[in-house]
XYZ file of C-alpha atoms in Angstrom:
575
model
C -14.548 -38.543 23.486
C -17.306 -38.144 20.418
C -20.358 -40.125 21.192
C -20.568 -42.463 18.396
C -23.148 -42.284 15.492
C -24.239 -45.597 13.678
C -25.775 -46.130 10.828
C -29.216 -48.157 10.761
C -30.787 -50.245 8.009
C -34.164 -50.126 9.256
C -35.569 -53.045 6.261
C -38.963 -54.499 6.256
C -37.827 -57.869 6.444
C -34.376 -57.770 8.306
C -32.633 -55.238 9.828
C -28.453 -54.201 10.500
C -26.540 -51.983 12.358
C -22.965 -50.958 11.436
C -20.587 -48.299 12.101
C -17.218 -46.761 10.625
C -13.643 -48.751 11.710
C -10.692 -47.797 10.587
C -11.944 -46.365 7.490
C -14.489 -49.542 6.978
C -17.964 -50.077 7.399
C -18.260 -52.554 9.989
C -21.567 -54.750 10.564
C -22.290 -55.179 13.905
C -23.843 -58.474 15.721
C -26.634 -59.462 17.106
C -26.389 -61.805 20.567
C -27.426 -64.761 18.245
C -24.235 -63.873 16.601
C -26.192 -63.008 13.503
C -25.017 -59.433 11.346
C -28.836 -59.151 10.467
C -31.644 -58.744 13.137
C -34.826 -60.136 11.474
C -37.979 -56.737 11.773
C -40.312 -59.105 13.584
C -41.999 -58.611 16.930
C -43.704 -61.296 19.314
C -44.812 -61.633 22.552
C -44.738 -64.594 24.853
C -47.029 -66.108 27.324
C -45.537 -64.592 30.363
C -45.521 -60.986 28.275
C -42.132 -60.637 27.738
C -41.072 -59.096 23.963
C -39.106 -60.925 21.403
C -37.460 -59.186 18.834
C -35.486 -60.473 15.780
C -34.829 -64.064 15.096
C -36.798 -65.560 18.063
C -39.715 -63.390 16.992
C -39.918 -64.946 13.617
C -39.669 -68.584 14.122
C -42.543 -68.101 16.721
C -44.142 -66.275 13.296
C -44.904 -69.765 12.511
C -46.418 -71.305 15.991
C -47.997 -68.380 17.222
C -48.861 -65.717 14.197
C -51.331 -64.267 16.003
C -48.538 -63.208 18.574
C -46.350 -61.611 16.147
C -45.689 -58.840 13.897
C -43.665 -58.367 10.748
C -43.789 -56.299 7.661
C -45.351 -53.426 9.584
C -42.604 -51.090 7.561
C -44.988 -51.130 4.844
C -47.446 -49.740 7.721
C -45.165 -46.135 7.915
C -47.401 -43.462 7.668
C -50.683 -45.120 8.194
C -52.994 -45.615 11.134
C -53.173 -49.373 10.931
C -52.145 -51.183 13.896
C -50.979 -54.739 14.168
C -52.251 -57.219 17.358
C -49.787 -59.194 19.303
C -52.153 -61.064 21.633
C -54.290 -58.706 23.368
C -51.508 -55.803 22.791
C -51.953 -53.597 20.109
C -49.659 -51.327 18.271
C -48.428 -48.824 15.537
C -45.687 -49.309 12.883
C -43.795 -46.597 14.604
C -44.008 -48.372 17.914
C -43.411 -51.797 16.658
C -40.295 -50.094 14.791
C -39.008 -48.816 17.315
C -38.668 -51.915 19.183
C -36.204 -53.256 16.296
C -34.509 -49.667 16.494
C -34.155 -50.255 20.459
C -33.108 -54.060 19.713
C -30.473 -52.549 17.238
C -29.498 -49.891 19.436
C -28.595 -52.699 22.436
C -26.375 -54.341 19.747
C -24.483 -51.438 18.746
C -24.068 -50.790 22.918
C -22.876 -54.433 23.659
C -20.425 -54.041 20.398
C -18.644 -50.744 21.330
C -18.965 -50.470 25.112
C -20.503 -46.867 25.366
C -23.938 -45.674 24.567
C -25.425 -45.326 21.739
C -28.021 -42.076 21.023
C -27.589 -40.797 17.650
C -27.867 -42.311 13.891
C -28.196 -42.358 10.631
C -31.161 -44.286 9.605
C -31.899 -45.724 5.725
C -35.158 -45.187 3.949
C -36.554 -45.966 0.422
C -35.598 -43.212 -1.352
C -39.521 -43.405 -2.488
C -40.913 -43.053 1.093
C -42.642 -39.627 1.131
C -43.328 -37.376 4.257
C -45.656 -39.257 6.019
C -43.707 -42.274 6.349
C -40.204 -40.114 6.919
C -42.100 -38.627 9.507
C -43.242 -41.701 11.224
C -39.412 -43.245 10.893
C -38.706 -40.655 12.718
C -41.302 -40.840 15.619
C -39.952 -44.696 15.680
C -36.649 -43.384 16.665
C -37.477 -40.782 19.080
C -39.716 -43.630 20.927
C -36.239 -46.199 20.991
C -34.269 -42.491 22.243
C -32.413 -42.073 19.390
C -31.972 -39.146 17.398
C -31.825 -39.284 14.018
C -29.015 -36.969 12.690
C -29.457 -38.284 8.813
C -32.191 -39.771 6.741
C -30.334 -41.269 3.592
C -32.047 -42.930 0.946
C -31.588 -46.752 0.810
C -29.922 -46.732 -3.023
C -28.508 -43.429 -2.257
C -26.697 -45.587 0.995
C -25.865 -48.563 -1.399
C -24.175 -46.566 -3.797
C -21.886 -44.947 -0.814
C -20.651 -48.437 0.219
C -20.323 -49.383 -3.712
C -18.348 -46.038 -4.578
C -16.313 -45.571 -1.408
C -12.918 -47.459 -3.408
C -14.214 -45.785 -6.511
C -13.491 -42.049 -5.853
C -10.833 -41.868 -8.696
C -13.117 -43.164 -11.301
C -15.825 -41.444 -13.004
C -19.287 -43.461 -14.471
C -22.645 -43.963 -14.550
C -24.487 -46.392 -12.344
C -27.939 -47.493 -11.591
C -28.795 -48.827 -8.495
C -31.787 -51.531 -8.233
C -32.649 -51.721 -4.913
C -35.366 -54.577 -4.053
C -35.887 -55.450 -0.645
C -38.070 -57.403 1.998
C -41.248 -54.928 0.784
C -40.205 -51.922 -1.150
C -38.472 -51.234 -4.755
C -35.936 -48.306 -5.509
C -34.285 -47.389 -8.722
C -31.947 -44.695 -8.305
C -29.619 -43.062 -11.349
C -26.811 -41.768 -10.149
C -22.870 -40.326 -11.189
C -19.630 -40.783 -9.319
C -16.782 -38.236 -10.697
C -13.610 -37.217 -8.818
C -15.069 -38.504 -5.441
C -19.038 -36.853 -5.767
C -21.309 -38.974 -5.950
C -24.268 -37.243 -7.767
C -27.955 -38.942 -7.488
C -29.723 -37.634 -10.782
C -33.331 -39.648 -10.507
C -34.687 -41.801 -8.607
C -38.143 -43.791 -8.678
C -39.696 -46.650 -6.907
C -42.430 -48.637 -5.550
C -42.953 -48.466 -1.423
C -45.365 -51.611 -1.560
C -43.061 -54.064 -3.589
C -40.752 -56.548 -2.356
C -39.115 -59.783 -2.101
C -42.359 -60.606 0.054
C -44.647 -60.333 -2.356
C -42.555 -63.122 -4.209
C -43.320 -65.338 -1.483
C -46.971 -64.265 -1.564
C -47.119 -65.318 -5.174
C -45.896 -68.875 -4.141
C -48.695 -69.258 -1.948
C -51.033 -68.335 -3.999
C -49.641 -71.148 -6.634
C -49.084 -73.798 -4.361
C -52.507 -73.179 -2.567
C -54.275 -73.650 -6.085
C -51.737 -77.346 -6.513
C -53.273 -78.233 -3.674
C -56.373 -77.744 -3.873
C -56.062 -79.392 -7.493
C -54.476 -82.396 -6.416
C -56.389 -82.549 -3.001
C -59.872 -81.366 -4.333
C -59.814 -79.227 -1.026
C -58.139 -76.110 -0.723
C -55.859 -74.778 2.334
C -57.439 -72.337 4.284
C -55.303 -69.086 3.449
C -57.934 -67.400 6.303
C -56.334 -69.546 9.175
C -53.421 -67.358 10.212
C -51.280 -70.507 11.233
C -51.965 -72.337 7.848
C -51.178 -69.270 6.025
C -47.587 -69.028 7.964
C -46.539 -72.493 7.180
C -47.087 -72.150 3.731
C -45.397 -68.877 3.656
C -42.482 -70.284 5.288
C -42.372 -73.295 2.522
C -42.683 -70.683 -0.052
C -39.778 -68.322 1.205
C -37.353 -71.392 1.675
C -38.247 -72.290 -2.039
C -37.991 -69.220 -3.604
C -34.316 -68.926 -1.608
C -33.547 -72.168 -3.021
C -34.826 -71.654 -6.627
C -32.007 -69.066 -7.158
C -29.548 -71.798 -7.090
C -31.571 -75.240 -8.094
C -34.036 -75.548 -11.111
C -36.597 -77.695 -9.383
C -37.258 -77.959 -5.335
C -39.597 -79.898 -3.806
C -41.836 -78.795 -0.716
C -42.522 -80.890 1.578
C -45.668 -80.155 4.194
C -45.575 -82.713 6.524
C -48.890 -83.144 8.966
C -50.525 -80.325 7.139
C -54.121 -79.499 7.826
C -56.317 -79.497 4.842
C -60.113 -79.857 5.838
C -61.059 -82.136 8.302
C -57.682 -84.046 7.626
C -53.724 -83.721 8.235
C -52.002 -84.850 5.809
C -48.493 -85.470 4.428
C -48.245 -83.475 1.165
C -44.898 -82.526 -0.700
C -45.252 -80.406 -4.043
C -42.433 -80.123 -6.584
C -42.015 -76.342 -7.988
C -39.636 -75.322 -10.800
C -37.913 -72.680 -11.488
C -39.808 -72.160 -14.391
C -43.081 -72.440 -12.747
C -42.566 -69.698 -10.100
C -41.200 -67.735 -12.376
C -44.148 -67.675 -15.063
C -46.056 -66.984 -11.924
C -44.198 -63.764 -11.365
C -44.233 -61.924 -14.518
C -46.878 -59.566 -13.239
C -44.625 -58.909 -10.104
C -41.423 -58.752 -12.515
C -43.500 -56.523 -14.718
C -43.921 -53.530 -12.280
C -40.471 -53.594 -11.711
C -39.732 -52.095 -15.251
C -42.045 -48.874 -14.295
C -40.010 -47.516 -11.762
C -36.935 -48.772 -14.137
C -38.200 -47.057 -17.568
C -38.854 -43.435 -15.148
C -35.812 -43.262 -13.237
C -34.108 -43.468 -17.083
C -36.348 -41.136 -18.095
C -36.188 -38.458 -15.898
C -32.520 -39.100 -15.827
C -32.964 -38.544 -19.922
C -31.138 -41.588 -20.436
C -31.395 -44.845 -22.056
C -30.092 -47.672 -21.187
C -26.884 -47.988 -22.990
C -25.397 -45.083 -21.121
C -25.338 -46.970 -17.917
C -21.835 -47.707 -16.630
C -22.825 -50.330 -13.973
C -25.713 -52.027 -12.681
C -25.289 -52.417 -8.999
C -27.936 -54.732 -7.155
C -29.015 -54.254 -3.502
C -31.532 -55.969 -1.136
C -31.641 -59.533 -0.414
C -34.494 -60.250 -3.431
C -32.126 -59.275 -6.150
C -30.538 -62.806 -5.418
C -33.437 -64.281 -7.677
C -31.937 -65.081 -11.249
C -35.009 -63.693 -13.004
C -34.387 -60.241 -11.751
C -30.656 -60.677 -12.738
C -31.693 -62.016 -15.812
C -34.491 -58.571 -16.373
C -31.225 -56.524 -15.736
C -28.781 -57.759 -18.230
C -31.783 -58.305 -20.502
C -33.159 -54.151 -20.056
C -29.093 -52.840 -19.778
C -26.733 -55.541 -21.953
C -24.749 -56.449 -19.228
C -24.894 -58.365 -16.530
C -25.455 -56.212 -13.056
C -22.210 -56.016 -10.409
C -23.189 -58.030 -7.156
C -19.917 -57.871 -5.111
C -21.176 -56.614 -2.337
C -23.437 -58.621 -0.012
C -27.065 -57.394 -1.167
C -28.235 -57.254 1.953
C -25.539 -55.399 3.979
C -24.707 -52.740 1.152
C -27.616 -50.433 2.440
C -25.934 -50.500 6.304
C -22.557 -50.391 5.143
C -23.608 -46.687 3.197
C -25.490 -45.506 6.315
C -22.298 -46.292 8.790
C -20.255 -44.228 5.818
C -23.433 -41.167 6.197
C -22.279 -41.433 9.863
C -18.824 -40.751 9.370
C -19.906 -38.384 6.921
C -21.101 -36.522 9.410
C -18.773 -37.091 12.158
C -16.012 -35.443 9.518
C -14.177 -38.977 10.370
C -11.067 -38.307 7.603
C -11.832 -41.785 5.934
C -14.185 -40.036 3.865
C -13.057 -36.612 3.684
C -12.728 -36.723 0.179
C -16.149 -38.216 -0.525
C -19.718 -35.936 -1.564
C -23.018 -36.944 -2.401
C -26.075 -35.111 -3.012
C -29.351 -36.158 -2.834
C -32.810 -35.677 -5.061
C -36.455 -34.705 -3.932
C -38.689 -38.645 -5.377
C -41.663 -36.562 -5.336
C -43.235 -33.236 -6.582
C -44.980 -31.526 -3.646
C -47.289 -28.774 -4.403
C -50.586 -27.254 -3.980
C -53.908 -27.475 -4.765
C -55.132 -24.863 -7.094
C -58.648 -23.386 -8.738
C -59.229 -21.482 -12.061
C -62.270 -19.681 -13.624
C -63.070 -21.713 -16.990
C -66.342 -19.822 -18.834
C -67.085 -18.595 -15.607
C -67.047 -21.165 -13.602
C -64.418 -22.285 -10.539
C -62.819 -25.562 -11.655
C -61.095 -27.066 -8.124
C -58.651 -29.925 -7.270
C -55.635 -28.994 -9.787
C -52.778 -29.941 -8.677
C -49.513 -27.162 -8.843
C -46.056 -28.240 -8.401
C -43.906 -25.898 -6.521
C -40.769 -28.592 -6.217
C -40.091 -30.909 -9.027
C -39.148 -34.655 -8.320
C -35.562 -35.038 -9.601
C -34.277 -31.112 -7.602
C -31.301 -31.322 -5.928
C -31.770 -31.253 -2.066
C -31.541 -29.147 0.355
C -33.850 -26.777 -1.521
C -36.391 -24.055 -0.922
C -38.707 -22.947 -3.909
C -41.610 -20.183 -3.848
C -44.405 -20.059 -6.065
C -47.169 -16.932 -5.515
C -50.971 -17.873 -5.408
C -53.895 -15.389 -5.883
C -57.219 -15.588 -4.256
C -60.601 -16.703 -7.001
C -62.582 -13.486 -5.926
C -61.891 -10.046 -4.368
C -64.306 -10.703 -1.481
C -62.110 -13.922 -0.219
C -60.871 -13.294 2.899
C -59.012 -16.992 3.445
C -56.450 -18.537 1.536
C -56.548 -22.163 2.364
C -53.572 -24.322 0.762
C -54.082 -27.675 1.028
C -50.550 -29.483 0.154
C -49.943 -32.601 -1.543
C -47.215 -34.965 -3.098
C -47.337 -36.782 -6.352
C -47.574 -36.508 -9.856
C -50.432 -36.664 -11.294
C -52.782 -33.520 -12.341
C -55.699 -34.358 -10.200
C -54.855 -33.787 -6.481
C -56.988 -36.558 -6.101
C -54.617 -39.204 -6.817
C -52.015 -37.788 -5.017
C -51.168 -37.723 -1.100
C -52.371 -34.886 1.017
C -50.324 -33.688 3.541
C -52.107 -31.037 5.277
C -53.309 -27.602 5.001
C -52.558 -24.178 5.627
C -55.198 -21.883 6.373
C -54.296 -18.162 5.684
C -56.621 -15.283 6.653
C -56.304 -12.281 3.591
C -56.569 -8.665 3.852
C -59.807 -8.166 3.506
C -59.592 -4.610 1.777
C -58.169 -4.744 -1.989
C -58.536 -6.956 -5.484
C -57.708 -10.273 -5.595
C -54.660 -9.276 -7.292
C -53.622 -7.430 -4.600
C -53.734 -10.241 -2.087
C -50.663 -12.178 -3.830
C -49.373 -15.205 -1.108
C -45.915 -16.537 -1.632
C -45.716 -20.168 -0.474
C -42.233 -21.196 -0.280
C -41.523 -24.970 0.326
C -38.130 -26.056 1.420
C -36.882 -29.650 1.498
C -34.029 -31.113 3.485
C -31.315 -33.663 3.151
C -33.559 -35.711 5.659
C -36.751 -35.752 3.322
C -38.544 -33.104 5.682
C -40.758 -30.840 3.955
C -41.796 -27.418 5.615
C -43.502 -25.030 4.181
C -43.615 -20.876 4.698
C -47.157 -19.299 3.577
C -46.343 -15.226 3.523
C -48.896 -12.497 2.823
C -47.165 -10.245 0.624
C -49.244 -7.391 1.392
C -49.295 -7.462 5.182
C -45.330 -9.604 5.511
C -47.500 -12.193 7.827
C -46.317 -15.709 7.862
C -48.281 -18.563 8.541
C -45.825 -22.321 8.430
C -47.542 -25.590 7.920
C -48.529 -27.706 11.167
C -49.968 -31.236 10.013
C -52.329 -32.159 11.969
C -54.184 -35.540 12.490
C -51.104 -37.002 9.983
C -52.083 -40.733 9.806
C -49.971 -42.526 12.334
C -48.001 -39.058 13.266
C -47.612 -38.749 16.963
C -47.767 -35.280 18.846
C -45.271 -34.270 20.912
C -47.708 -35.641 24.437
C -48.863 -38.706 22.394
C -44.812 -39.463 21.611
C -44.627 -38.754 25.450
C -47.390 -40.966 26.691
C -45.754 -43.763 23.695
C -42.279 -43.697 25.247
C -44.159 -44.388 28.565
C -45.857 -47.284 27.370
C -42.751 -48.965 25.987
C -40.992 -48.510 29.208
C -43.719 -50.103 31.033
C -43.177 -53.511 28.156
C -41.044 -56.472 29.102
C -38.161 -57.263 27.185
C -36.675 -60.418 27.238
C -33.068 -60.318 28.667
C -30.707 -59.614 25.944
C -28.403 -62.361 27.804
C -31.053 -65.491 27.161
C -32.033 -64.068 23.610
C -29.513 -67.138 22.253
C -31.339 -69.896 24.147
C -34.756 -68.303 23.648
C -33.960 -68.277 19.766
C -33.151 -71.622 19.910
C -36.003 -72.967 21.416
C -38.437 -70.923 19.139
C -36.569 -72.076 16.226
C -37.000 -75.617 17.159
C -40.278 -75.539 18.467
C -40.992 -73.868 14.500
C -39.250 -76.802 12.940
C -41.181 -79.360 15.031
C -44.671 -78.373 13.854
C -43.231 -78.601 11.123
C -41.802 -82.381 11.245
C -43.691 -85.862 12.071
C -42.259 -89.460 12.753
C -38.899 -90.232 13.630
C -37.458 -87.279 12.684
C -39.703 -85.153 15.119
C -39.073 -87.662 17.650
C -35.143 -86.987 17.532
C -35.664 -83.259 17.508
C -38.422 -83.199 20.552
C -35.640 -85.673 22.914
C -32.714 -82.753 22.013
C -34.872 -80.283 23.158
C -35.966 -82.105 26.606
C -32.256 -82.409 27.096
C -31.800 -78.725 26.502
C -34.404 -77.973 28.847
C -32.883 -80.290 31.446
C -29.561 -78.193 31.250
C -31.102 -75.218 31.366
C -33.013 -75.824 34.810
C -29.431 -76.947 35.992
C -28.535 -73.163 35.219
C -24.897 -74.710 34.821
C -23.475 -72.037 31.489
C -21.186 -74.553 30.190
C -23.707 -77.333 29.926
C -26.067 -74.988 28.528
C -23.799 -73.733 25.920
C -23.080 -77.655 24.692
C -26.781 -78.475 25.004
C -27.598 -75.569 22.888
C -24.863 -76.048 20.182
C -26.479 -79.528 19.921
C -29.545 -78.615 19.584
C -29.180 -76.020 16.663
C -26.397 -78.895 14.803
C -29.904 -81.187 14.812
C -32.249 -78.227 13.616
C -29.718 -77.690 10.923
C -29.587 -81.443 10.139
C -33.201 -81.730 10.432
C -33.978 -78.887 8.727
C -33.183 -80.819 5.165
C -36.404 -82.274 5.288
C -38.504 -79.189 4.587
């Protein structure tokens, strides 16, 4: 029996697994019951790990305890602090991949070692790279990178194979923004450009409301909140994301902040916000989204009007503004009917049959574009003079992947007897502004002209996003390939080692109790929250849950528990 692949929607704000069932994507569950496993990270008193749902509503009571949005953190050396523990983006990622993978194990009954994992179709090598160390740390091997719009579209065009159009896929998630143009004819789906924005999201959304609603108060209080207090800053947040979830489907909201700390006070404070308001406070956010729009159209060479469909993905493009900027940008109004936020993991479970040659797909194809140029950095002799840091493309954004180009550099001066190519991704003309990826040092024949000292640097490009690259000495046939070294955030082979020891040696919380732990966490969240009677009520269900837990009795824990989450539901309408 074939081991089975999943596919993996690794998101900066939530996360899903799914796989391939009788010729369906299938979302798989978490043990809160829950198809989406929330990408935050906490640890307890005792120093056990809590991933997913618990994780986050302890976000709230303990921020300095937890970790989220550390996808933004791919490809970086910045490290987030839960308690005295400290750790990368890769390693806190790989918890929710090892959270995941348990999931996918409890669902289908067998291990669960290889996957195909989503990522912005704008994440360049540095971050693919570190995706990848994430999954090697959780033991899984990553058989497919597929871009996120590239994953949507699969799930959106999988009942589609007989028709042929145009589509455009906006992708805004938790943290990053994708625009993909792509084709579907006679079952191959063709990507044609894509373009993006890795540090814009449905977070920074919330952000903005903070911002705004710390400025009300601080109006109508003459003191402002104290944005610099962690805790503050997470119960504002947490107002701010359940408003801007509610705006998409009321005008006005209110907000209600009950015991909140403002100076030397606590106070009882509730705000009204409009729909109108937040969104005039978003225009600068809803005005980067038309960059990546207007390029991905452009390098497509298309305008608007040729657009079949609109198709909408991540959970943000539930705000009506960005529904509105689509009709407004394409004339029609965009096609929602799949669940934004499980269209991504539905695709990647359809990669993995892909792969697996599972016949529910056999007649489906889709190819894949390079977001980025990737190049070299390049001199030239102006009057005389060596003019340094130009940048030379050797592969286009927009080529069709897999591909391999070659481009042939010369040495400045006969006497040179190093070639050193430094290589970089991006688009502008200055390597400056772009992203270096490493270097390549190559020693020259030192007899001979410059011209006879010719290097061909061939850079090839796989369906994962990996970029190597083949230096070659025409002169003597050596070859020298690119090792990237001191990568931000990379791990080495014995530091990936000496990482997948560490994790072993971390407490997880059993996956058995992750229901009651969630509970509790969620409740304890919604009573800081909550004053009066209402906090009362909620504080006397959970002393009775505790009670039944003690008694260790499953039956009266399962009816204490159900209780308790019916009053944190009820209670819940007073934020």
């Amino acid at each position: 029996m074939s081991t089975p692949i999943v596919g993996i929607d690794l998101g900066t704000t939530n996360s899903l697994v799914a796989i391939m069932r009788a010729g369906q994507p299938v979302l798989l569950p978490s043990p809160v019951g829950s198809l989406t496993t929330p990408s935050a990270v906490s640890i307890d008193d005792s120093g056990e790990l809590l991933v997913g749902e618990a994780a986050r509503a302890r976000a709230l009571t303990h921020p300095q305890r937890c970790a989220t949005n550390f996808k933004r953190d791919m490809g970086t050396s910045r490290r987030q602090h839960l308690g005295e523990l400290s750790m990368s983006a890769p390693g806190l990622s790989a918890l929710v991949l090892t959270s995941l993978q348990r999931d996918a194990e409890a669902a289908l009954g067998e291990p669960v070692t290889q996957a195909v994992i989503t990522v912005p179709a704008y994440f360049g090598d540095l971050q693919r790279q570190a995706t990848r160390d994430a999954a090697s740390l959780a033991g899984i091997e990553v058989l497919r990178f597929i871009n996120e719009p590239t994953a949507a579209a699969l799930a959106y065009g999988l009942h589609r194979l007989d028709q042929e159009l145009r589509a455009l896929v906006l992708d805004l998630g938790g943290g990053t923004f994708d625009v993909t143009v792509l084709e579907i004819i006679e079952g191959v789906i063709e990507i044609q450009a894509s373009a993006g924005d890795a540090r814009l999201g449905g977070e920074d959304f919330a952000e903005a409301l903070v911002e705004l609603l710390a400025a009300r108060i601080a109006e109508q209080q003459g003191v402002p909140p104290d944005l610099e207090d962690p805790q503050i800053h997470a119960r504002l947040l947490a107002a701010c994301e359940r408003a801007k979830r509610r705006l998409s489907a009321a005008e006005e909201v209110r907000v209600p902040l009950p015991d909140f700390p403002l100076g030397d006070e606590r106070l009882d404070l509730e705000l009204s916000l409009t729909r109108a308001d937040a969104e005039a406070h978003w225009q600068p956010l809803l005005a980067r989204l038309r960059g990546p729009i207007n390029r991905a159209l452009t390098d497509a060479e298309l305008e608007p009007s040729a657009i079949d469909e609109v198709l909408l993905v991540g959970g943000a493009t539930r705000m009506p503004c960005l529904i509105a900027l689509a009709a407004r940008i394409f004339g029609r109004m965009p096609n929602r009917s799949l669940p934004p936020d499980e269209a991504v993991a539905m695709g990647a479970a359809i990669q993995a049959a892909l792969i697996a040659d599972d016949e529910a797909v056999e007649d489906l194809v889709v190819t894949d574009i390079a977001p980025f140029s990737m190049g070299v950095e390049t001199s030239t002799r102006v009057a005389g003079r060596a003019i340094g840091g130009m940048f030379s493309p050797v592969l286009e954004r927009g080529t069709v992947i897999p591909a391999s180009r070659i481009e042939h550099y010369l040495p400045l001066h006969d006497a040179q007897d190093t070639l050193v190519l430094r290589i970089y991704q991006g688009e502008h003309a200055l390597v400056r502004h772009n992203t270096l990826l490493g270097e390549i040092r190559v020693p020259l024949p030192r007899a001979g002209s410059s011209e006879h000292k010719s290097v061909g640097v061939r850079f090839t490009y796989d369906l994962n996003g990996i970029l190597e690259i083949d230096a070659i000495v025409e002169a003597t046939g050596d070859k020298h390939s690119l090792v990237i070294e001191q990568r931000p955030g990379a791990l080495t082979a014995s530091a990936l080692e000496r990482a997948r020891a560490a994790m072993q040696r971390l407490k997880f919380h059993p996956r058995e109790s992750l229901p009651n732990r969630t509970t509790l966490a969620r409740a304890d969240a919604l009573h800081v929250q909550l004053r009066g009677a209402p906090r009362a009520l909620l504080r006397e269900q959970i002393q009775f849950f505790e009670v039944a837990l003690s008694g260790q009795e499953p039956r009266e824990i399962e009816q204490a528990r159900e209780s308790l989450q019916a009053t944190i539901e009820g209670l819940s309408r007073f934020l």
